[in-house]
Tab-separated table of C-alpha atoms and ligand atoms in Angstrom:
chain	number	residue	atom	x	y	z
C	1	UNK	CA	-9.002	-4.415	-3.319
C	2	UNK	CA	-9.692	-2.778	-0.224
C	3	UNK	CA	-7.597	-0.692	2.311
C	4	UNK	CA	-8.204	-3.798	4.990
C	5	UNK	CA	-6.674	-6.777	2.682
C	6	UNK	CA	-3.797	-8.185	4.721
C	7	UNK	CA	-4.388	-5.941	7.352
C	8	UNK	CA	-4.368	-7.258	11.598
C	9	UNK	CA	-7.376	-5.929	13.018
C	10	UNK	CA	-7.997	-6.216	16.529
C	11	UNK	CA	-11.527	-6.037	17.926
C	12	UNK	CA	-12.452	-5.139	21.225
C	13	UNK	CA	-16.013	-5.956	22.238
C	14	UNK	CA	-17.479	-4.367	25.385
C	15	UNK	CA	-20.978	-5.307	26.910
C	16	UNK	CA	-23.019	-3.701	25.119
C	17	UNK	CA	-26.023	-5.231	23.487
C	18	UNK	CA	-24.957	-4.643	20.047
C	19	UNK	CA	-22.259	-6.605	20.382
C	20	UNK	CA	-24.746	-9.750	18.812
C	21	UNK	CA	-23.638	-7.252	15.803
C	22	UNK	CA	-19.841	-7.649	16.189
C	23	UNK	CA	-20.103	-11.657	14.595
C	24	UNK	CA	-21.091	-9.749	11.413
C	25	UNK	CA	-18.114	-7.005	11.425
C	26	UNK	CA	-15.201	-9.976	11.999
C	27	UNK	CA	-17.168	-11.728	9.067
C	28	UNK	CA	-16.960	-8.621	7.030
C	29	UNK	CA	-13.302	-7.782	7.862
C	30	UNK	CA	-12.666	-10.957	7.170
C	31	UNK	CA	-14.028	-10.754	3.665
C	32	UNK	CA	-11.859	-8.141	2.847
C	33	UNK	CA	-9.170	-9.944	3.402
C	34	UNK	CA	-8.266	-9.468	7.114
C	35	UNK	CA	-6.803	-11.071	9.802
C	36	UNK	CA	-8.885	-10.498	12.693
C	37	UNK	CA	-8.420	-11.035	16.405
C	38	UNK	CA	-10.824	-10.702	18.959
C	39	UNK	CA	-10.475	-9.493	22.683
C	40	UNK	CA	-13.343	-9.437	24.619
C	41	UNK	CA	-14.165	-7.848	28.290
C	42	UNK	CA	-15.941	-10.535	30.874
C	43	UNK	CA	-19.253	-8.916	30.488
C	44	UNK	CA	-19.903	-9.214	27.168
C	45	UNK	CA	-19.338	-12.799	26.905
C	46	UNK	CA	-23.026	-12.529	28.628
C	47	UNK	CA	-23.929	-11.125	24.883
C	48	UNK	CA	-21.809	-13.006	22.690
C	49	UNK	CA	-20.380	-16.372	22.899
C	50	UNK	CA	-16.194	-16.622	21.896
C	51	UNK	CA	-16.722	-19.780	20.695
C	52	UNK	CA	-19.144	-17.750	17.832
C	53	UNK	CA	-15.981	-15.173	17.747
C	54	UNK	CA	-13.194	-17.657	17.319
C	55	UNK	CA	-14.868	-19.451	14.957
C	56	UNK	CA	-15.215	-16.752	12.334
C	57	UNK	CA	-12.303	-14.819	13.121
C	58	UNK	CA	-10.130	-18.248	12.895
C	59	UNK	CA	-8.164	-17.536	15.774
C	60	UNK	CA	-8.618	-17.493	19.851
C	61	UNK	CA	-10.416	-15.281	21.596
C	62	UNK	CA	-9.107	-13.177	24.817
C	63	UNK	CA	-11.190	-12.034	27.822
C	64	UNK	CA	-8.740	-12.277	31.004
C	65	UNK	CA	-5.175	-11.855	31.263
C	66	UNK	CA	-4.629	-15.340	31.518
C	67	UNK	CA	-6.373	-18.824	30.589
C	68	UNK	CA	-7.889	-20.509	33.440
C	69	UNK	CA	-8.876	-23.382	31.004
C	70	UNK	CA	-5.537	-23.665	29.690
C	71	UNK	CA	-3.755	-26.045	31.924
C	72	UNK	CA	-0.486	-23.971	31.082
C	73	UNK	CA	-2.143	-20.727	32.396
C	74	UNK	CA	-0.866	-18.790	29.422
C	75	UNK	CA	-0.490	-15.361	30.210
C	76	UNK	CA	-2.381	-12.958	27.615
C	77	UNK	CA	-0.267	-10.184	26.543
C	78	UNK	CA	-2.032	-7.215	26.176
C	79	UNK	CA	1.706	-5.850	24.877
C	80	UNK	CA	1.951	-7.892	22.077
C	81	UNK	CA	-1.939	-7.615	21.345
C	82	UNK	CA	-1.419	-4.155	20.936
C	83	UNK	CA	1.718	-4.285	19.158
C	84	UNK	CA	0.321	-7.086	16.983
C	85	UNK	CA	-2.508	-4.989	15.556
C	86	UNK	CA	-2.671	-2.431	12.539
C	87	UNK	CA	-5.999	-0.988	13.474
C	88	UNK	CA	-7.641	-1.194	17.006
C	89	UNK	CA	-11.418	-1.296	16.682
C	90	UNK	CA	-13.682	-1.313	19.643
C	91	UNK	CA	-17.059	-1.925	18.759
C	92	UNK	CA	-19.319	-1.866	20.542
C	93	UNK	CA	-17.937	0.823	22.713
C	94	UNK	CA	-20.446	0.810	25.996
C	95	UNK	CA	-19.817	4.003	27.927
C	96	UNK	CA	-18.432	2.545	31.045
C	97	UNK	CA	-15.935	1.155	28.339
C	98	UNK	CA	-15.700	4.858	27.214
C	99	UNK	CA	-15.523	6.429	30.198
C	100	UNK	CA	-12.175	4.391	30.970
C	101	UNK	CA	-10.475	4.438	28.242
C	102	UNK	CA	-10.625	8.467	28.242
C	103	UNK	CA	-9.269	8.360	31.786
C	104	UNK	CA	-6.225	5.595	31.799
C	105	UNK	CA	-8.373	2.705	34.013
C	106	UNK	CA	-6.800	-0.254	32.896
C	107	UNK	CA	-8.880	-3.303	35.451
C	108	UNK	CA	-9.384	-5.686	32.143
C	109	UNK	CA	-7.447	-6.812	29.024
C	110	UNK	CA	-9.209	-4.863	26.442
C	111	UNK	CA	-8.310	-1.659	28.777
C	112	UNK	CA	-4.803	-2.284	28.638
C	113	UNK	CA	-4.089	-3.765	25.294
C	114	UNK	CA	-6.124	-0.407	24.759
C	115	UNK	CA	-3.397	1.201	26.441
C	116	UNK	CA	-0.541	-0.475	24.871
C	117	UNK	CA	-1.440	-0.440	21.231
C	118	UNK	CA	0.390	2.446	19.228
C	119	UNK	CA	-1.618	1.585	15.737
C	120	UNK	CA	-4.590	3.872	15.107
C	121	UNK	CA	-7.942	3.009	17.341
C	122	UNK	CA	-11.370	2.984	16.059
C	123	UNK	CA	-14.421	3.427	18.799
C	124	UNK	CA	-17.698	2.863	18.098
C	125	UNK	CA	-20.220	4.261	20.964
C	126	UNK	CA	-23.619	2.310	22.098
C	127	UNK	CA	-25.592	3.265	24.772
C	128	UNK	CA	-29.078	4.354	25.243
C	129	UNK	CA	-30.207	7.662	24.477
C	130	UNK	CA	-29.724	9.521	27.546
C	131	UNK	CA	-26.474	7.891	28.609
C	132	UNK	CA	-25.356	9.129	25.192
C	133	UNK	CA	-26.508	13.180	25.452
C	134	UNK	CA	-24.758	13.262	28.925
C	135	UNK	CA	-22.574	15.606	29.692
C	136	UNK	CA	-19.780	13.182	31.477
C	137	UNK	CA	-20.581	11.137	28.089
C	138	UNK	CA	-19.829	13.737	25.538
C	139	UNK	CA	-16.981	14.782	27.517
C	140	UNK	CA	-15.339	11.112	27.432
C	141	UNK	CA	-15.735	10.933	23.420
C	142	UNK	CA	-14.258	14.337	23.091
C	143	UNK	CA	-11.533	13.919	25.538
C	144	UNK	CA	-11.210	10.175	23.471
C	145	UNK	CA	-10.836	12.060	20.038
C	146	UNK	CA	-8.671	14.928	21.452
C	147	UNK	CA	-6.094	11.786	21.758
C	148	UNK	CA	-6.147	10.714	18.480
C	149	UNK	CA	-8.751	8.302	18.876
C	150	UNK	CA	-11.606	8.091	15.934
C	151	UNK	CA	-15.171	8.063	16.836
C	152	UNK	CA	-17.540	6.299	14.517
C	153	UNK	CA	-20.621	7.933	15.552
C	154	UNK	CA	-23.945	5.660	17.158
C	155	UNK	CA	-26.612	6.390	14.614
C	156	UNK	CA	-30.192	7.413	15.482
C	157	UNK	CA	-33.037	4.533	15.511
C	158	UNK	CA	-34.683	1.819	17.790
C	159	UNK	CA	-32.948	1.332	20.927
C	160	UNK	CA	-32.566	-2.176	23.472
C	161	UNK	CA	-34.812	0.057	25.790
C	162	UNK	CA	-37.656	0.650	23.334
C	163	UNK	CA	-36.544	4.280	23.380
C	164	UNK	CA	-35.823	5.990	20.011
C	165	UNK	CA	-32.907	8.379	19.721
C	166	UNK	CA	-29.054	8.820	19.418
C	167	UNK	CA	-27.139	6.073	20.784
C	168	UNK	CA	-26.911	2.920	18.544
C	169	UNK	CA	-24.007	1.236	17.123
C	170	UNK	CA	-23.354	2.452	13.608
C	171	UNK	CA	-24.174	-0.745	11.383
C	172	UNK	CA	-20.879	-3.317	10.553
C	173	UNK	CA	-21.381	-2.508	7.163
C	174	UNK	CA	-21.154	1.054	8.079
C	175	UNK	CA	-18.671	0.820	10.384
C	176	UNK	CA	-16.348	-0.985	7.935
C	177	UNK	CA	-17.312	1.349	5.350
C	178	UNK	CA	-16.240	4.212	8.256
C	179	UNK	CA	-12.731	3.044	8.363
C	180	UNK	CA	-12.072	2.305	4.745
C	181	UNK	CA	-12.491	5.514	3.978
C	182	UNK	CA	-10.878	6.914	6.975
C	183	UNK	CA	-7.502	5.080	5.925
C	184	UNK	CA	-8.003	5.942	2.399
C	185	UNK	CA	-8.298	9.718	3.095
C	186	UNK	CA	-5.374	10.031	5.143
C	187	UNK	CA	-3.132	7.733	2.967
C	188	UNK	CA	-0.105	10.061	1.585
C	189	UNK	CA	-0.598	9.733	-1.419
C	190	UNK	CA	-4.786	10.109	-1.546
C	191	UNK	CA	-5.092	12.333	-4.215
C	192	UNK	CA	-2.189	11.975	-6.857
C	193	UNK	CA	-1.688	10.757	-9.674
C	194	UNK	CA	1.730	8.405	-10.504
C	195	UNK	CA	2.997	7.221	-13.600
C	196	UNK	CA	4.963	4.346	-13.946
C	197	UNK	CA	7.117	2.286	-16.877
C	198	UNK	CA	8.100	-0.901	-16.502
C	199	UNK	CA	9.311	-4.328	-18.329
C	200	UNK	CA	11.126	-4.789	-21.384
C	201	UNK	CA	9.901	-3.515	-24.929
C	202	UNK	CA	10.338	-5.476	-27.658
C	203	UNK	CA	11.410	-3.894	-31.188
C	204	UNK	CA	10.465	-5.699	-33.874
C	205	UNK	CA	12.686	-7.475	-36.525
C	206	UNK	CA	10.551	-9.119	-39.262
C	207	UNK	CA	6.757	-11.029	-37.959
C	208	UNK	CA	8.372	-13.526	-36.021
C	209	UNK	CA	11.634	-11.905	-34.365
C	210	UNK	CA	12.683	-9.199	-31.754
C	211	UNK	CA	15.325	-7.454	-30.158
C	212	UNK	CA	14.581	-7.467	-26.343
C	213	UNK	CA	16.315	-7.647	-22.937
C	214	UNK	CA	15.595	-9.689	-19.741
C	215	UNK	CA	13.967	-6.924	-17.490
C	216	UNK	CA	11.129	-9.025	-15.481
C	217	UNK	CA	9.329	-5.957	-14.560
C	218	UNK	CA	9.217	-7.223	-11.174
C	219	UNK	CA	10.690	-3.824	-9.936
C	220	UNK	CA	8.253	-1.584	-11.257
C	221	UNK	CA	4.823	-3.653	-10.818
C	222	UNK	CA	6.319	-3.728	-6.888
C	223	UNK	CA	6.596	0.405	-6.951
C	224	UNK	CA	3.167	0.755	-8.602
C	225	UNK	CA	1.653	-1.705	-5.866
C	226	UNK	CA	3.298	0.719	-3.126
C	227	UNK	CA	2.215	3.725	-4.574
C	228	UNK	CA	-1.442	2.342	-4.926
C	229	UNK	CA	-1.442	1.314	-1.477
C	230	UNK	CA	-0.701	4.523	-0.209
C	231	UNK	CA	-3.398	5.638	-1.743
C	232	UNK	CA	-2.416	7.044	-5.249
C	233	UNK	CA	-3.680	6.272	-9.016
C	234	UNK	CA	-1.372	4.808	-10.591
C	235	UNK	CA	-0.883	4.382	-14.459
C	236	UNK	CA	1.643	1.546	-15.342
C	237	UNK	CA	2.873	1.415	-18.295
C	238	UNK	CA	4.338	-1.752	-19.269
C	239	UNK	CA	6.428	-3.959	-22.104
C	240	UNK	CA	5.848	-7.496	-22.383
C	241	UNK	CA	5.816	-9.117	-18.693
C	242	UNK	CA	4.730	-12.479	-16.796
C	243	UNK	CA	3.537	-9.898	-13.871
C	244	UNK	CA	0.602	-10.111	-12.809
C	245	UNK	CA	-1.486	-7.161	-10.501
C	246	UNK	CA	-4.880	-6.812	-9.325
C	247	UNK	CA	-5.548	-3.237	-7.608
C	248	UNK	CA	-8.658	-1.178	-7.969
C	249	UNK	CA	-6.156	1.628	-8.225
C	250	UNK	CA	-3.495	0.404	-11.003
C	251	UNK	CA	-4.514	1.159	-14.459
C	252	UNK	CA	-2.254	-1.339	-16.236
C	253	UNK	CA	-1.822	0.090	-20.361
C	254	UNK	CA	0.352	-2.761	-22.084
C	255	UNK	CA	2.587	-1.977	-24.828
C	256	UNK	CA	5.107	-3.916	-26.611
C	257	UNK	CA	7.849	-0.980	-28.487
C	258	UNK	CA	9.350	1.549	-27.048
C	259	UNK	CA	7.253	4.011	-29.532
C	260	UNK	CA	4.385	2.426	-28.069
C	261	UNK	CA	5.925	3.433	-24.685
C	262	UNK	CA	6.924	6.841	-25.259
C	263	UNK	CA	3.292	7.378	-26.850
C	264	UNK	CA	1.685	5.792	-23.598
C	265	UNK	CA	3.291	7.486	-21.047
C	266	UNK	CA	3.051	11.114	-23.046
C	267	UNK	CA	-0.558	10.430	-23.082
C	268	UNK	CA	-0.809	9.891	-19.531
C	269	UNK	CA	2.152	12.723	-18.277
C	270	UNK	CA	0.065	15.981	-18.195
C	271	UNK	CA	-2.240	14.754	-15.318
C	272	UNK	CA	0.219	13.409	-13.128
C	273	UNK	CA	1.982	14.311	-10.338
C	274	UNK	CA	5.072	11.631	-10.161
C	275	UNK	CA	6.502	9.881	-12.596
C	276	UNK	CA	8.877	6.591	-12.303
C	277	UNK	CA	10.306	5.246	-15.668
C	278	UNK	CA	11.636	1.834	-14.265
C	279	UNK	CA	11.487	0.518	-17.935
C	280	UNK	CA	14.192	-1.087	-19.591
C	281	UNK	CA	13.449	0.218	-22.848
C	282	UNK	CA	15.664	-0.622	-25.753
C	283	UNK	CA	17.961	2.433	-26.972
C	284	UNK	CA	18.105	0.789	-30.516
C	285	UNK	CA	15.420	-0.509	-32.948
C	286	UNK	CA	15.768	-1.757	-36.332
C	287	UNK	CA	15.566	0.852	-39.011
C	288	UNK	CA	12.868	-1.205	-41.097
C	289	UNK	CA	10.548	-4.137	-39.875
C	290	UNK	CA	10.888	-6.983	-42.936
C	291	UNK	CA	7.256	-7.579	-43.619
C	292	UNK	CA	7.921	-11.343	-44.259
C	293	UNK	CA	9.897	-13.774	-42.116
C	294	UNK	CA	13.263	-12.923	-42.365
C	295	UNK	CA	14.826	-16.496	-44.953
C	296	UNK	CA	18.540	-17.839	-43.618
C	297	UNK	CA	20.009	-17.190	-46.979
C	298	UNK	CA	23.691	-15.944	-46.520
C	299	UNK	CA	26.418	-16.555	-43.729
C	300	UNK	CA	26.065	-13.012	-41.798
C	301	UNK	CA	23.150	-10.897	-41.643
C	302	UNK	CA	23.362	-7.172	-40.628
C	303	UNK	CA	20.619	-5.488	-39.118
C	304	UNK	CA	20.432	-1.528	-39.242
C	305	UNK	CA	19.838	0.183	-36.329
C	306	UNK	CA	18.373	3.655	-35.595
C	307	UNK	CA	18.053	4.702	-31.708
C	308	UNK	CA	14.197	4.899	-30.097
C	309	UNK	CA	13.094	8.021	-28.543
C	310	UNK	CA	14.482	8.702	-24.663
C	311	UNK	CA	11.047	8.548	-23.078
C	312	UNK	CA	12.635	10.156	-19.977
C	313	UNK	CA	14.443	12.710	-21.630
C	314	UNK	CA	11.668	13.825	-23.244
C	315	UNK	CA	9.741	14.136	-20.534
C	316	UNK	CA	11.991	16.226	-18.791
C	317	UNK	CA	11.855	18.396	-21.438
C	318	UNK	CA	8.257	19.174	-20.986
C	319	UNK	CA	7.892	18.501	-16.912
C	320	UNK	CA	6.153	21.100	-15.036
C	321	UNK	CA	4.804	20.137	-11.530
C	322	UNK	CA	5.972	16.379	-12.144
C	323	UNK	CA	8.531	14.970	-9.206
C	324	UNK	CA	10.273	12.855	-12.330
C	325	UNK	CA	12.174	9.774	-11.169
C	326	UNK	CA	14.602	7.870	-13.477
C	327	UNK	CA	16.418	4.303	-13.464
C	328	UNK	CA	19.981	4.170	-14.348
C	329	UNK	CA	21.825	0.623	-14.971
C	330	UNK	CA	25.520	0.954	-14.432
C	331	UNK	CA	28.643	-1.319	-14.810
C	332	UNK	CA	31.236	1.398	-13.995
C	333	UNK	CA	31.820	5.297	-12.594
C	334	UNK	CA	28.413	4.341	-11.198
C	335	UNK	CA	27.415	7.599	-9.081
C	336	UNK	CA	28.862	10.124	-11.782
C	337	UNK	CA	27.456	8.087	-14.904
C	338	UNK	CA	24.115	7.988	-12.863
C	339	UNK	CA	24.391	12.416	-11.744
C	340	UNK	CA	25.494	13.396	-15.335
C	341	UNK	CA	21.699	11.102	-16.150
C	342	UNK	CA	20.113	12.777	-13.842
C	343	UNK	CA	21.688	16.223	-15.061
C	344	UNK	CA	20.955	15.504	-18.572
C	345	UNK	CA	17.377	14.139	-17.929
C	346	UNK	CA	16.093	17.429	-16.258
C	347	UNK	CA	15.100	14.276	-13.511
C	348	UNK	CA	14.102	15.087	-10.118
C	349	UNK	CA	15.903	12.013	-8.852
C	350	UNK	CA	17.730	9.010	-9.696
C	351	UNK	CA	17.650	5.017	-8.858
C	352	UNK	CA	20.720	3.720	-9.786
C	353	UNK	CA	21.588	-0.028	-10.149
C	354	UNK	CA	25.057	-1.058	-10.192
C	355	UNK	CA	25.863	-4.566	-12.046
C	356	UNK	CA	28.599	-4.929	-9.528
C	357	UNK	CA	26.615	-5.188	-6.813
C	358	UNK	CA	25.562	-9.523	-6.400
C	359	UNK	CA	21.501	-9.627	-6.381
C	360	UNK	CA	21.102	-6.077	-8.214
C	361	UNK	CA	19.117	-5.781	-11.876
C	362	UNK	CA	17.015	-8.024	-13.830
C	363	UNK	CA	15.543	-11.412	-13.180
C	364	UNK	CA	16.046	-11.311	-9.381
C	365	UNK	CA	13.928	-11.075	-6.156
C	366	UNK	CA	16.338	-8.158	-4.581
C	367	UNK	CA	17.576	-4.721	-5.496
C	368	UNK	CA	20.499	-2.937	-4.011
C	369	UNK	CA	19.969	0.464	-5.434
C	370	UNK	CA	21.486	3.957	-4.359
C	371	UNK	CA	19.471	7.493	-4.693
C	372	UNK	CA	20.809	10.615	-5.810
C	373	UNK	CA	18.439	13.628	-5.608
C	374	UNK	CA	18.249	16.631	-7.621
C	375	UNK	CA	21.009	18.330	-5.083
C	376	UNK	CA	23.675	15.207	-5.620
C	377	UNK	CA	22.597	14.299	-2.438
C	378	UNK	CA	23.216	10.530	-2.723
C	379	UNK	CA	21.503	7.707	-0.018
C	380	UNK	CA	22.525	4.133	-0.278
C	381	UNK	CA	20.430	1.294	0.428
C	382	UNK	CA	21.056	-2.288	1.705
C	383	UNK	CA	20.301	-5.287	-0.800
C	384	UNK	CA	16.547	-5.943	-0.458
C	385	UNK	CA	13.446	-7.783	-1.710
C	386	UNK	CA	11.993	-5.923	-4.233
C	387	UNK	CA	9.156	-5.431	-2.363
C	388	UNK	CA	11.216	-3.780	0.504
C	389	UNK	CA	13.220	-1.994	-2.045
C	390	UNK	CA	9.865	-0.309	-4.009
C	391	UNK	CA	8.874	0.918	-0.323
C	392	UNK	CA	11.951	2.974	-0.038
C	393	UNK	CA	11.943	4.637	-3.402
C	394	UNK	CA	8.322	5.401	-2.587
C	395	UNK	CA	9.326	6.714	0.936
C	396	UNK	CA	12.253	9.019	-0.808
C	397	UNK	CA	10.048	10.312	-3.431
C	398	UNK	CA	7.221	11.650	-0.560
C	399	UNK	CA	10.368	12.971	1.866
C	400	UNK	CA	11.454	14.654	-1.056
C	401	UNK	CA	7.860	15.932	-2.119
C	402	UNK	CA	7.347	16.777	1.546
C	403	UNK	CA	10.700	18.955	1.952
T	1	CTP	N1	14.669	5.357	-20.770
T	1	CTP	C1	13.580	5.821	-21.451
T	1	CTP	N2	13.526	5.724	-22.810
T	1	CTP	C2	14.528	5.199	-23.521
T	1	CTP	C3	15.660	4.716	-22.829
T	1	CTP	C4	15.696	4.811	-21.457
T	1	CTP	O1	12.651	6.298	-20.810
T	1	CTP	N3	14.429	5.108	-24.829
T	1	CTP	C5	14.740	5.506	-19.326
T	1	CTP	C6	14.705	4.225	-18.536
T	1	CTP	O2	13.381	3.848	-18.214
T	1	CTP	C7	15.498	4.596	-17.293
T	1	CTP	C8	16.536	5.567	-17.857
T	1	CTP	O3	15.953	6.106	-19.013
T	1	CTP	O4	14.717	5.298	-16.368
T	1	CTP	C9	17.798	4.903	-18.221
T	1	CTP	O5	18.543	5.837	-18.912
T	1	CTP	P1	19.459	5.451	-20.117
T	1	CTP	O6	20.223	6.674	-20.486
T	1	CTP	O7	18.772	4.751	-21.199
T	1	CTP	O8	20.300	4.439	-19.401
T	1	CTP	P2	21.071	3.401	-20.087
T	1	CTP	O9	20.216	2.534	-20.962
T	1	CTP	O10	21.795	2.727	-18.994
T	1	CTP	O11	21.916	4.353	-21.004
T	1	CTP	P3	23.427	4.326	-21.291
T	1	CTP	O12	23.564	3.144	-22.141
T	1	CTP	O13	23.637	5.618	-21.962
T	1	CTP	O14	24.076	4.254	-19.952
């Protein structure tokens, strides 16, 4: 999946002639999964047609502040363009274009959603080859940089003059390729490694039978999408689950017991730098699997039970640069129950879930969970999807990694 999937992308076309190009980059953004709007300034509708732009970006295309072919005279706002957008791109950036966006002119729309937007912006330069080397030129893309601004450099080849040199628009697939890995490398968690444990296990009685709980796993496959999209690798590790996830960056390892668990996740421990054990694994297994199905003979049946291994706990035992994150389930003396855990545990912090609280645990869309760190510090959090609540434990883990 890439970086761009369900990402707003804004594209700015200027009029250049590469901007017969920019059809191809909405197409590709689009492919990635995308939404794309496109603004346009009133020259370079002499290159491109809207009609070409709306149609593959599936949306209308801007040029003026307001329609003059709407009857309504709907007022364009550049405010809410700007605001709308995750990414800026302006391709092709013509250096008139340039030139005013490094010095605050603001005479069309693309100028002053320019202006407006406070998401990261993307230029990419096209000129001809001696506009490009001037001095006033390289100033502008300097001074454009020096504000944040990312240059995706003109490449060297055949230019609209018949000139050869410096000066053309990088290609779409290029430039797409450009800010994929752009975002990737400056995505938080580029570069580490997360382990993660999630769902139910199931502990065998005879062939046919378990003991098991009603975890969904919907908690942890939400944390492990977070922590991929912020750039990490993530490991999951998970029991028997209806979840479903498809990211280039999730290495999903099913198991079913909780020996199967501990084994997994030891496996994968040493090489990581977080680890989340959202699992609900069962504390108790039988003491011997019945190799045949289990007959209804007499009027009670007794099952012996022998505890599983504490996956956590051991791991805390052998944690060296591991930021080790636990789950604790509570009914009662919540916040103490949950610090003598996180104590006990060696854990570098704590997501407690209190059965008191109405839309916390298993089997629901929404959390309400509270963090306590490895100082007792404790944060409490509002009841939220799971989605929302994922993004906070994943936002406490990199404060607390950060600090
Ligand atoms: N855990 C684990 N391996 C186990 C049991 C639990 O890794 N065999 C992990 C869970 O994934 C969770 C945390 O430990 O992160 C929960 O701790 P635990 O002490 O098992 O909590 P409870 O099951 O609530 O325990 P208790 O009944 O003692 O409160």
């Amino acid at each position: 999946m890439s970086v761009l999937s369900g990402k707003k992308i804004l594209l700015g076309i200027t009029a250049g002639i590469a901007a017969y190009k920019s059809a191809n980059l909405v197409r590709l953004f689009i492919k990635l999964g995308a939404e794309v709007k496109v603004m346009m300034t009133p020259a370079s509708k002499d290159f491109i047609t809207p009609l070409t732009l709306s149609t593959l970006s599936k949306n209308p295309v801007h040029s003026s502040f307001y329609d003059t072919e709407n009857e309504n005279e709907l007022w364009n706002n550049h405010v809410e363009l700007g605001l709308w957008a995750d990414y800026v791109v302006i391709a092709p950036a013509t250096a008139n274009t340039l030139s005013k966006m490094a010095n605050g002119t603001c005479d069309n729309l693309v100028l002053a959603t320019y202006l407006s937007a406070k998401c990261p912006v993307y230029f990419a330069p096209a000129m001809d080859l001696d506009m490009y080397k001037h001095s006033s030129t390289k100033e502008n893309l300097q001074k454009l940089q020096s504000f944040g601004n990312v240059m995706i450099p003109a490449t060297s080849g055949e230019l609209a003059s018949g000139l050869v040199g410096e000066g053309r628009m990088a290609e779409p697939e290029d430039i797409v390729a450009f800010i994929e890995s752009d975002i990737l490398s400056k995505l938080p968690l580029r570069g580490k490694k997360v382990l993660i444990t999630a769902g139910p296990t199931y502990e065998a009685i005879d062939p046919v039978r378990f003991i098991g709980n009603h975890s969904s796993g919907k908690m942890g496959f939400e944390i492990a999408k977070q922590a991929a999209n912020l750039g990490a690798e993530v490991f999951l590790v998970t029991g028997p689950t209806h979840q479903e996830v498809k990211h280039s960056f999730i290495k999903r390892i099913d198991v079913i017991s909780a020996e199967e668990m501990y084994n997994a996740s030891h496996e994968y421990f040493n090489e990581v730098d977080i680890a989340i054990l959202s699992a609900a694994v069962a504390d108790y297994k039988p003491k011997n699997i019945a190799h045949q199905k289990i007959k209804k003979k007499d009027a009670t049946l007794s099952i012996e039970l022998v505890p599983t291994k504490d996956i956590l706990a051991s791991l805390g035992k052998i944690k060296k640069q591991q930021f080790l994150v636990g789950f604790a389930l509570e009914t009662d003396n919540e916040i103490e129950n949950a610090s003598a855990k996180l104590t006990r545990k060696n854990l570098d912090m704590i997501v407690l879930n209190s059965l008191q609280d109405k839309g916390a645990g298993f089997a629901t869309n929404t959390n309400k969970i509270t963090i306590i760190d490895i100082n007792l510090n404790i944060t409490e959090f509002d009841l939220k999807s799971k989605t929302a609540v994922a993004k906070d434990i994943i936002n406490e883990i990199l404060q607390k990694l950060d600090a």
